[in-house]
XYZ file of C-alpha atoms in Angstrom:
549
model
C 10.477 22.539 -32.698
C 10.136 24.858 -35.458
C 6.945 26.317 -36.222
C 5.822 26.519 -40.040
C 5.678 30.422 -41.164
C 3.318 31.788 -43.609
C 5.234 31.377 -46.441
C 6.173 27.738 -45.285
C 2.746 26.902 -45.151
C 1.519 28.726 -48.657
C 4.642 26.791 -50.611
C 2.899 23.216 -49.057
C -1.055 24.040 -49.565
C 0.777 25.418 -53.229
C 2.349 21.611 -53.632
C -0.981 19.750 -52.298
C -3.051 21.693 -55.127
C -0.114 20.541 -57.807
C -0.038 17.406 -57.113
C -4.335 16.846 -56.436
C -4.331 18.341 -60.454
C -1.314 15.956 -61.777
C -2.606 13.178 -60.314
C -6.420 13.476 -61.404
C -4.456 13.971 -65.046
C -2.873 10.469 -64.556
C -6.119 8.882 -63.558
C -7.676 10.149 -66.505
C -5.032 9.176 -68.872
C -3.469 12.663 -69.758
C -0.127 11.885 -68.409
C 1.747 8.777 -69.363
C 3.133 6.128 -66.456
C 6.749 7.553 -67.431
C 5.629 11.239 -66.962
C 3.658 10.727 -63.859
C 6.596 8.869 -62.572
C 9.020 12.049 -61.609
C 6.044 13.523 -59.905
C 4.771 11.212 -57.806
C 8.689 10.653 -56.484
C 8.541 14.101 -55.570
C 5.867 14.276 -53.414
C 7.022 10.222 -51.397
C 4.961 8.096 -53.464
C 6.697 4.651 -54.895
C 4.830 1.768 -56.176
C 5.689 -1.431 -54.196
C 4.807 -4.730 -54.357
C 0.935 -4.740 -53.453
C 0.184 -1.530 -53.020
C 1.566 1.997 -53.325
C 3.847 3.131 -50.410
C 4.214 6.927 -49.185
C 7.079 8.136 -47.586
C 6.304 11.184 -45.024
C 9.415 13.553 -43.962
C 9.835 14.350 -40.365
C 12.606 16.397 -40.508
C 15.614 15.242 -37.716
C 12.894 13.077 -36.466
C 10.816 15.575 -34.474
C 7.162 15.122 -34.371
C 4.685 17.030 -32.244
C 1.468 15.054 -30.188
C -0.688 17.273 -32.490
C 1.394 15.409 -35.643
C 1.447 11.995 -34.333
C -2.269 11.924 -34.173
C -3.051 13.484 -37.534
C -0.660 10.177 -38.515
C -2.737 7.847 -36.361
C -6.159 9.139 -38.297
C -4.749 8.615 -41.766
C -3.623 4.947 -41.080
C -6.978 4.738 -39.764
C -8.805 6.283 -42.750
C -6.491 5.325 -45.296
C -4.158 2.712 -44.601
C -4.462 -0.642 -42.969
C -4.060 1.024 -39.401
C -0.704 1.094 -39.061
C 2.371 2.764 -40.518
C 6.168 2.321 -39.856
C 9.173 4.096 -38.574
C 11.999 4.242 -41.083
C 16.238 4.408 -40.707
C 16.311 7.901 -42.180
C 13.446 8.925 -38.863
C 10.543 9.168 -41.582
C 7.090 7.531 -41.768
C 5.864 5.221 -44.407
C 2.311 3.908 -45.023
C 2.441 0.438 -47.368
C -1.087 0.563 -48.151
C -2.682 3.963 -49.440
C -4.453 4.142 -52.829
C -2.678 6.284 -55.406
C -5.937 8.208 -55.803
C -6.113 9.022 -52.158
C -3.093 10.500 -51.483
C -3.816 14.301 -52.528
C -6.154 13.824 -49.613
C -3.539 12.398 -47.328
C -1.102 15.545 -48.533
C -4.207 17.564 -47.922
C -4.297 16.247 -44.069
C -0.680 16.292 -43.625
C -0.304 19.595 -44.585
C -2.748 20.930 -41.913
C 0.163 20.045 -39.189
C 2.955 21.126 -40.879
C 3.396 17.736 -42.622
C 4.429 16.856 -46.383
C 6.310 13.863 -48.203
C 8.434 16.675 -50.537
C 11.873 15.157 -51.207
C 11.297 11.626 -49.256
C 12.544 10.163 -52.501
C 14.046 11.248 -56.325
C 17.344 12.687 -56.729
C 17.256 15.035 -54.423
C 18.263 16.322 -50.991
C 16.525 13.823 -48.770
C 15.414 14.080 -45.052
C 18.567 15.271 -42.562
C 18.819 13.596 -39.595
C 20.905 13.611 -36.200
C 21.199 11.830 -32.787
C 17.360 11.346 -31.369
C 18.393 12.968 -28.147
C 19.450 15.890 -29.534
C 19.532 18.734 -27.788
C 18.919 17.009 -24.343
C 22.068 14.693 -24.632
C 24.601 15.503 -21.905
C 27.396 14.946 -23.948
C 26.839 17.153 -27.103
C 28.732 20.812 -27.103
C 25.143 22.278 -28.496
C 22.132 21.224 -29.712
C 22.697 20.175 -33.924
C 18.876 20.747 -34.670
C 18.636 24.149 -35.463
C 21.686 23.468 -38.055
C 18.992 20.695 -39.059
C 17.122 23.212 -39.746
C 18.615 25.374 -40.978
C 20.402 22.759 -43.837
C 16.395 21.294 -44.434
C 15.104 25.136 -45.241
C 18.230 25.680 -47.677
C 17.662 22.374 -49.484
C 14.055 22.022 -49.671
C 12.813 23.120 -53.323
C 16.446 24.685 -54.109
C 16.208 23.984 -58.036
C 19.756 23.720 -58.349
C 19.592 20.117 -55.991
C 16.370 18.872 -57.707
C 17.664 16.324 -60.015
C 21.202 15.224 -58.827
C 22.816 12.282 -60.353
C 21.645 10.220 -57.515
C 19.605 10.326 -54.144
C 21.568 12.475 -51.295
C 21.626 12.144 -47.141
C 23.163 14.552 -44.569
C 23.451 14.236 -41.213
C 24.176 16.217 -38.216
C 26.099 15.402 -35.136
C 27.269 17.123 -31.907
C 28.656 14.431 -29.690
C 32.152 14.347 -29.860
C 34.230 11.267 -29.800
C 31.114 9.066 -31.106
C 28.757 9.239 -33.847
C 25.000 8.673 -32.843
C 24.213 9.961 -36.237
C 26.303 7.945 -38.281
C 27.357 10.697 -40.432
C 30.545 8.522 -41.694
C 28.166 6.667 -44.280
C 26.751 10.005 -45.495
C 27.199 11.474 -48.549
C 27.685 14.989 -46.414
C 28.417 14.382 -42.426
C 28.887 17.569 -40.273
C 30.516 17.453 -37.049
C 29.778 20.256 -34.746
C 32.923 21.611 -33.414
C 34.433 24.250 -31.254
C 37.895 25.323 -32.226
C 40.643 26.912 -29.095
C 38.677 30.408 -28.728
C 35.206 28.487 -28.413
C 33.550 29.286 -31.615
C 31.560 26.894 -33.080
C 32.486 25.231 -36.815
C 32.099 22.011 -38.900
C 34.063 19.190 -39.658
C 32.729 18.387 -42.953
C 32.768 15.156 -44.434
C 31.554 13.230 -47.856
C 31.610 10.325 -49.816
C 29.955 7.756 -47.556
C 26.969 6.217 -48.107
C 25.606 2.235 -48.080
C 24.249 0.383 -50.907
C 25.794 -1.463 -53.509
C 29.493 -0.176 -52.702
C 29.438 0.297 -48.698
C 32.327 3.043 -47.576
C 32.527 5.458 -44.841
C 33.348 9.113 -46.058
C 36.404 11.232 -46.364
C 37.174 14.780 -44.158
C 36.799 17.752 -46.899
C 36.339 20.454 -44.438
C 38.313 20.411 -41.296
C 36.883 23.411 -39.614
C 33.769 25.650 -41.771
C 32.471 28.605 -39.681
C 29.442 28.395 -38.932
C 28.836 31.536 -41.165
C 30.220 29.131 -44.162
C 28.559 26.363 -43.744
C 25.809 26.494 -46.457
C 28.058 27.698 -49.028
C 30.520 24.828 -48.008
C 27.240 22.696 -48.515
C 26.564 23.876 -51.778
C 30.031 23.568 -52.989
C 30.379 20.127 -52.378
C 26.942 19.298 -54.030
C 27.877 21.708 -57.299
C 31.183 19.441 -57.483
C 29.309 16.280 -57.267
C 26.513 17.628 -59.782
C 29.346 18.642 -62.314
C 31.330 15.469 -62.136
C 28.863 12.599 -60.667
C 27.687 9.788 -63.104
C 24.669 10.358 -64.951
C 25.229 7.152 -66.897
C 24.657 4.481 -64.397
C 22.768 4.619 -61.442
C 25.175 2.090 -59.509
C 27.717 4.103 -59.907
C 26.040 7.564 -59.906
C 26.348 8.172 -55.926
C 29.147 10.858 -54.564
C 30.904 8.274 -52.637
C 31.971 6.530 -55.989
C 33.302 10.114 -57.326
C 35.105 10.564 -54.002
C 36.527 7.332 -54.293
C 37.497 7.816 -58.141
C 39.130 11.086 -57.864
C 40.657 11.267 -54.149
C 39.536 13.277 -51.273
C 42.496 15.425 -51.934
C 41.476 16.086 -55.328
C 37.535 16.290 -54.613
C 38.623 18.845 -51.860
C 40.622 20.832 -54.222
C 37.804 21.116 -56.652
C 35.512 21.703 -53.639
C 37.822 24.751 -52.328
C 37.972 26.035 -55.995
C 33.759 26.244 -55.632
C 33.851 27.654 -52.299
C 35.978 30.599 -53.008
C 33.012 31.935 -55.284
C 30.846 31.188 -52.953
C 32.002 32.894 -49.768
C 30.738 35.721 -48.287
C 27.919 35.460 -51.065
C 24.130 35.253 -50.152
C 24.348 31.524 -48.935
C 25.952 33.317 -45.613
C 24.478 32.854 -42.361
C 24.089 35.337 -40.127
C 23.790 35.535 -36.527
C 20.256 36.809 -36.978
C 19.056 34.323 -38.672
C 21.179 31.574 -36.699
C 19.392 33.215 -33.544
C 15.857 32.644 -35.252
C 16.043 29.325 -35.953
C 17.761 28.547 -32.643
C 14.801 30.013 -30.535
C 12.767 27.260 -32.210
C 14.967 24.898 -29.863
C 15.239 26.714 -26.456
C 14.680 24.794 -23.919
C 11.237 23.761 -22.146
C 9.917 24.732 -19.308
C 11.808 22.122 -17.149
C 10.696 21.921 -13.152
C 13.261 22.802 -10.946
C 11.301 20.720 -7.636
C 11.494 17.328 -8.926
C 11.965 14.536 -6.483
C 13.710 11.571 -6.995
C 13.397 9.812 -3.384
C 10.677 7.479 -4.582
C 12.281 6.784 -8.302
C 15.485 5.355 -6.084
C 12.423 3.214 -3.652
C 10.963 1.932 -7.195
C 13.998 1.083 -8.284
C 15.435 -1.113 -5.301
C 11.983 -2.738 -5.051
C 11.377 -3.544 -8.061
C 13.284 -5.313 -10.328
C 11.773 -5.253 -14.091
C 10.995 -1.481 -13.330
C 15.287 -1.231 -12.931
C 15.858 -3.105 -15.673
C 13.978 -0.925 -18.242
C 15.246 1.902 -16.254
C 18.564 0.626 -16.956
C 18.357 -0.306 -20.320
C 15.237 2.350 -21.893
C 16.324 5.375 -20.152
C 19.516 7.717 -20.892
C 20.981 10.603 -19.185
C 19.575 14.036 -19.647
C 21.150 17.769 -19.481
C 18.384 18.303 -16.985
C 18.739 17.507 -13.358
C 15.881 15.305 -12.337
C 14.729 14.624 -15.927
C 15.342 11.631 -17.821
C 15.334 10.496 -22.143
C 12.980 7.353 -22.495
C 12.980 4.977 -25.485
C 10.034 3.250 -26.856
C 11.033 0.127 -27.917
C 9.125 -1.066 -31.441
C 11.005 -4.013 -31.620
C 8.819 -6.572 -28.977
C 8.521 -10.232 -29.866
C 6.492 -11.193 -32.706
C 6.132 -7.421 -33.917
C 7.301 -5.734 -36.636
C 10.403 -4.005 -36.293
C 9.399 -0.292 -36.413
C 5.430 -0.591 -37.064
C 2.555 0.905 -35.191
C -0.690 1.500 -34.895
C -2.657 4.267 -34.848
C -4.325 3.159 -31.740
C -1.232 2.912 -30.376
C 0.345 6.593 -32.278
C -3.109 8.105 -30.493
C -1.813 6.860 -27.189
C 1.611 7.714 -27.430
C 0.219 11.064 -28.233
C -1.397 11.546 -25.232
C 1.634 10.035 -23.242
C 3.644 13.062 -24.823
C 1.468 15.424 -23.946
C 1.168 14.026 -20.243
C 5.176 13.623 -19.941
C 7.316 15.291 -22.272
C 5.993 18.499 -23.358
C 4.202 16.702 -26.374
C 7.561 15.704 -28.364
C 8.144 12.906 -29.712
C 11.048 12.132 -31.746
C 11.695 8.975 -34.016
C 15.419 7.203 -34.265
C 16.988 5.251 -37.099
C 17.009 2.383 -35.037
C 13.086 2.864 -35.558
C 12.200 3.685 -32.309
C 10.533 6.439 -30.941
C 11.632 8.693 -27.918
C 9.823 10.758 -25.087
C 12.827 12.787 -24.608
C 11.761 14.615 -21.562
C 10.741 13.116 -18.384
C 10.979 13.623 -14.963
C 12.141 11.236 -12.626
C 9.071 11.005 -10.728
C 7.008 10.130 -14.118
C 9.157 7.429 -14.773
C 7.312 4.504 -12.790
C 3.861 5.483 -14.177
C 4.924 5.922 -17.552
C 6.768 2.575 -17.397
C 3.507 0.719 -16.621
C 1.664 2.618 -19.645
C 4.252 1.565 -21.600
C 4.613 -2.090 -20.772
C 0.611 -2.088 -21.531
C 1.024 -0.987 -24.578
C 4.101 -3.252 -25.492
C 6.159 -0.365 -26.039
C 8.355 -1.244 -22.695
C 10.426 -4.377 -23.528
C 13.897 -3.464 -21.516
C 16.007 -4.423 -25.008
C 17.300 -1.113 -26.231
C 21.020 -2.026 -27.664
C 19.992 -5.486 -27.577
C 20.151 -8.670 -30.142
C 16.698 -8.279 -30.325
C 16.299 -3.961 -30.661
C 17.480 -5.589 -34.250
C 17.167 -2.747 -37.411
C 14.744 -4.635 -40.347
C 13.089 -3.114 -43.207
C 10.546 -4.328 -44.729
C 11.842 -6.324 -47.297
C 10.150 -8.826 -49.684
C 6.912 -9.067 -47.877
C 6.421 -5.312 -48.987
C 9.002 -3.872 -51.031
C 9.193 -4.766 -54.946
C 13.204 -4.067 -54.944
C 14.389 -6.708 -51.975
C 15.737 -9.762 -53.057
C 14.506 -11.504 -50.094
C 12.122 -11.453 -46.898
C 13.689 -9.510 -44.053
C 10.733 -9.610 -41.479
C 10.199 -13.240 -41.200
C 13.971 -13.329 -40.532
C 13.695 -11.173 -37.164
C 10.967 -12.858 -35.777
C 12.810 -15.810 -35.704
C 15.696 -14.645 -34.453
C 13.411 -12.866 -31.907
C 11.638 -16.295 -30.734
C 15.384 -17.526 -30.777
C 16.711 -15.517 -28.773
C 13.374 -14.403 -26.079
C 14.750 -14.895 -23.178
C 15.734 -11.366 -21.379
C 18.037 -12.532 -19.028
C 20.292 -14.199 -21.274
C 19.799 -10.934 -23.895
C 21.181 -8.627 -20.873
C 24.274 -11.009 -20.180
C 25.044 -10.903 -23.975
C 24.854 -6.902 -23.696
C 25.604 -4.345 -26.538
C 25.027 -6.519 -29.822
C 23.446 -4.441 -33.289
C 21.796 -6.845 -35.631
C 20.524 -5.535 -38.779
C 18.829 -6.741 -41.809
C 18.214 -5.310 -45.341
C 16.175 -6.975 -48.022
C 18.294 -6.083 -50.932
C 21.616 -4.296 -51.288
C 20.047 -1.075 -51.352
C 20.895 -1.528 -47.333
C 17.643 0.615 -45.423
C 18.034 -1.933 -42.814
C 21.478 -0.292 -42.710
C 23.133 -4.546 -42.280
C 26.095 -2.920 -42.973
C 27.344 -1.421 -39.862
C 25.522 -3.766 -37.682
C 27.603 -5.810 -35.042
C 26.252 -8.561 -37.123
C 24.578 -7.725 -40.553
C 22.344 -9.866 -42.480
C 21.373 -9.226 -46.267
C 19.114 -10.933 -48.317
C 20.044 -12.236 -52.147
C 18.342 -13.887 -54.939
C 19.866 -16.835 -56.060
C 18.273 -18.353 -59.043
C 14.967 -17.427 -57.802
C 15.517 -18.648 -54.159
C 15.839 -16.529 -50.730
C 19.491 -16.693 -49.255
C 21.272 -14.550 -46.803
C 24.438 -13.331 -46.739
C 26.231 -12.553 -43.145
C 28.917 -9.460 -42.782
C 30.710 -8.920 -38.819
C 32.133 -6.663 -37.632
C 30.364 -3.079 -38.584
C 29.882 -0.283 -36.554
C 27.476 2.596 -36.302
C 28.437 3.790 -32.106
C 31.400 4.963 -31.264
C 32.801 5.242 -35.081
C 30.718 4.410 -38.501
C 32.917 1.274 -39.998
C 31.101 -1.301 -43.085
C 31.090 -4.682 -41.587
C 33.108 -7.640 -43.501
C 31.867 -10.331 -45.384
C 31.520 -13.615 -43.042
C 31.734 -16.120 -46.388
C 29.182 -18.199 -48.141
C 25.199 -17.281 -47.568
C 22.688 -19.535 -45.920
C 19.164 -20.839 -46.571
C 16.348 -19.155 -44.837
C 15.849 -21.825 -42.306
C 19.519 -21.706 -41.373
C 20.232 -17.970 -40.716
C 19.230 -18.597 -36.681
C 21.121 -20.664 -36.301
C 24.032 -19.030 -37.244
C 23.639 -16.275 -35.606
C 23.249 -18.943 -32.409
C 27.092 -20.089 -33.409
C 27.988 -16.672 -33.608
C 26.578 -15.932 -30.419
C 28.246 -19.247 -28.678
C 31.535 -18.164 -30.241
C 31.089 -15.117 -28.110
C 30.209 -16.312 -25.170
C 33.112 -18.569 -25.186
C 35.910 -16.354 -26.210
C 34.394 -13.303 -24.641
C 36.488 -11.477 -21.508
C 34.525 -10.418 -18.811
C 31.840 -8.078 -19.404
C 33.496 -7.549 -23.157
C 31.155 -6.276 -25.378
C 30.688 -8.256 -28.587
C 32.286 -5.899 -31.108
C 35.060 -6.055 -28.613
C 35.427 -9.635 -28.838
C 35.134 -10.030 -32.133
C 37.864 -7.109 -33.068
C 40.143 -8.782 -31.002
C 39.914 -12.550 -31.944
C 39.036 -11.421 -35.493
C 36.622 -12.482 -38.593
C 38.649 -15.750 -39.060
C 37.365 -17.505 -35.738
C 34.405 -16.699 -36.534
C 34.661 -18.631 -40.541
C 36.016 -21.116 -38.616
C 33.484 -21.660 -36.247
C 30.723 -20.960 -39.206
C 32.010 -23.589 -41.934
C 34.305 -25.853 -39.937
């Protein structure tokens, strides 16, 4: 991963001392609630709810054993013990006091840690596929263009206040998006063009939200040499043009939309002609440095598998999770394991720091002490070898981290919604617990298969309902929780917004329909037809029918 250099570290000590000095000015009245407000949002700091809630950057969702217990001691010390793993691969605490977080800056700093940009109009976190770089079917490894894209856009004045908040992600599998760069407002596709030289496919204008759309191709193929400039010529366009006026309409996808991606790529191209060849250039130097941040660890070359296939034909909840937790590696004899936040009667995406401290030590013991976190809120040991993989199974099972659900109804996205956040309209976490006690039973979770279920507390979408298989949103109406039920969205193979089932529902009848939608399924399903599979070829109105009779 990369390692902070001196001037990295200087520019976030430099931001800690800011912020300790603004903040002792708003606690003693010399800065207004208005001025304050800008610079707490630049440092991850909203005001929710009950309490204040700080947003920590983990940039393409990489975290080192070192970082994840520096995390685990300020939940102890300053939070309520636990913290949660968000859709864009961050951290959030719910519960630190305002006056305690130049401290908590303080700490994170010391391992290369910092909520800069987690929130304002700015350049937020960019993320990619959590098995990046150890994904068998990527053409190369997207993080050090992570990187490279977080060093450009981190404190570049020019990005600072956009018209609205601004996501990028990175993706190197071809033929499926893992990254879900289609509901970006920039998605780059790493590509190789006929004489194997590596380029971008560039796209923009998708995003979530209010007005849900995937994104248009601008840039068919960028050199790699390019590809800031490109960058930074789609984000002067949008900065020019964007809406200033109104925030729900202030987002690039709505200026994509307005003008045409023909047009926006003709003003684009117009940008990018003064920008080429000009400092924003990468070189193959610098490329080279940031790559050798990502080469790759010290894999063993003797690892036997003989007793991994005897655990595995013996016994069967160790296949299962096997099965179901583990992917495919680059490395012969090595295997990518998912930690699965999402057991019964749990938050979706919280833990501990008891539990942080121990998956800590399990990275250390396993997987090189990596960790990396995924916007389906889970958290991955992305290297192990085959012969680790029955011990580390029963250390994970004991610490609830091993329920065999990944891809699962009940591996469901959720954010925090109305028990925590002051903007959702409605609770989202009481929601997937019942759905989880609904639907408990693991056998009949595996014969459903692939299923995405997803729910956001307000139209602002972090529980990213939109391109879940099934997506659930919560409204206000006249004061009272309802939720509102979209099919048919996608974030796998290709990003597509889900459609609007009809009518929303009552708290206490959400379950149970998702239960009819489930029957439907199961009844119109062909064998071993995935749900999304069903559903696109029976179509949405089966489903109404089913729904409202």
């Amino acid at each position: 991963m990369y390692v902070y250099q001196e001037h990295d570290q200087q520019l976030l000590e430099e931001r800690v001392a800011q912020y300790r000095d603004q903040t002792r000015r708003y606690l003693a009245g010399e800065l207004s609630e208005d001025e304050f407000l800008a610079l707490r949002l630049q440092n991850g700091l909203y005001v929710q709810r009950y309490a204040p809630m700080m947003r920590i950057a983990v940039p393409y969702g990489l975290l080192s054993s070192t970082q994840l217990r520096r995390l685990a001691r300020i939940t102890r010390t300053y939070d309520k013990g636990f913290c949660h793993v968000s859709t864009r691969q961050n951290i959030q605490l719910n519960w630190p006091a305002l006056e305690d977080v130049p401290d908590i800056l303080a700490e994170l700093a010391e391992v290369q840690m910092h909520g800069i940009q987690t929130s304002g109009n700015c350049i937020r976190n960019t993320t990619t596929d959590e098995l990046a770089g150890v994904n068998p079917e990527e053409i190369e490894d997207p993080r050090p263009w992570c990187e490279i894209i977080r060093q450009w856009s981190t404190f570049n004045p020019e990005f600072a206040y956009l018209p609205r908040k601004f996501k990028i992600a990175v993706n190197a599998v071809p033929g499926a998006d893992p990254a879900i760069i289609g509901v970006h407002d920039i998605g780059v596709q790493v590509v190789h063009n006929d004489a194997g030289e590596t380029g971008f496919e560039v796209w923009a204008g998708g995003g979530l939200g209010r007005t849900p759309m995937t994104g248009a191709v601008i840039g068919e193929f960028v050199p790699w040499q390019h590809l800031l400039s490109y960058l930074e010529a789609i984000l002067r366009v949008y900065n020019k043009y964007g809406n200033r006026d109104n925030k729900y309409k202030a987002r690039i996808k709505i200026l994509v939309k307005a003008l045409g991606a023909d047009k926006y790529r003709e003003l684009v191209e117009q940008e990018f002609a003064e920008l080429k060849d000009g400092p924003m250039t990468l070189t193959e130097a610098e490329v080279q440095r940031i790559q050798q941040c990502f080469t790759g660890q010290p894999y063993r070359t003797d690892v036997d598998s003989s007793e991994l296939q005897a655990r595995l034909a013996d016994n069967k909840a160790f296949s299962r999770w096997y099965h179901t937790n583990t992917h495919a590696h680059k490395q012969a004899g090595y295997r990518a394991v998912t930690l699965t936040l999402k057991k019964t009667s749990r938050v979706p995406g919280d833990i501990t720091h008891e539990q942080l401290d121990a998956v800590a030590d399990l990275a250390d013991t396993y997987s090189f002490g990596e960790v990396r976190n995924s916007h389906q809120q889970n958290m991955v040991l992305a290297d192990v070898a085959d012969s680790d993989l029955f011990t580390l199974w029963q250390k994970l099972d004991a610490l609830g981290f091993a329920t065999p659900n990944l891809g699962l109804l009940t591996d469901m996205v959720c954010c925090p919604g109305g028990d925590l956040c002051a903007l959702a309209n409605a609770k989202s976490i009481p929601i997937a617990e019942a759905i989880q006690h609904r639907f408990s039973d693991l056998d009949y979770l595996h014969d459903l298969g692939t299923l995405d279920l997803n729910i956001s507390g307000c139209m602002n979408a972090c529980g990213h309902h939109h391109i879940g298989h099934i997506g659930i949103l919560g409204v206000d109406k006249k004061g009272k929780e309802f939720y509102q039920v979209t099919l048919g969205g996608r974030g796998d193979k290709f990003t597509r917004v889900g459609e609007k089932l009809g009518p929303s529902f009552e708290a206490d009848e959400i379950t149970d329909v998702v239960a009819k939608i489930i029957d439907l399924y199961v009844e119109k399903r062909h064998e071993n037809e995935p749900f999304i599979d069903t559903y696109e070829r029976i179509g949405m109105d089966t489903f109404k029918e089913r729904i409202y009779g």
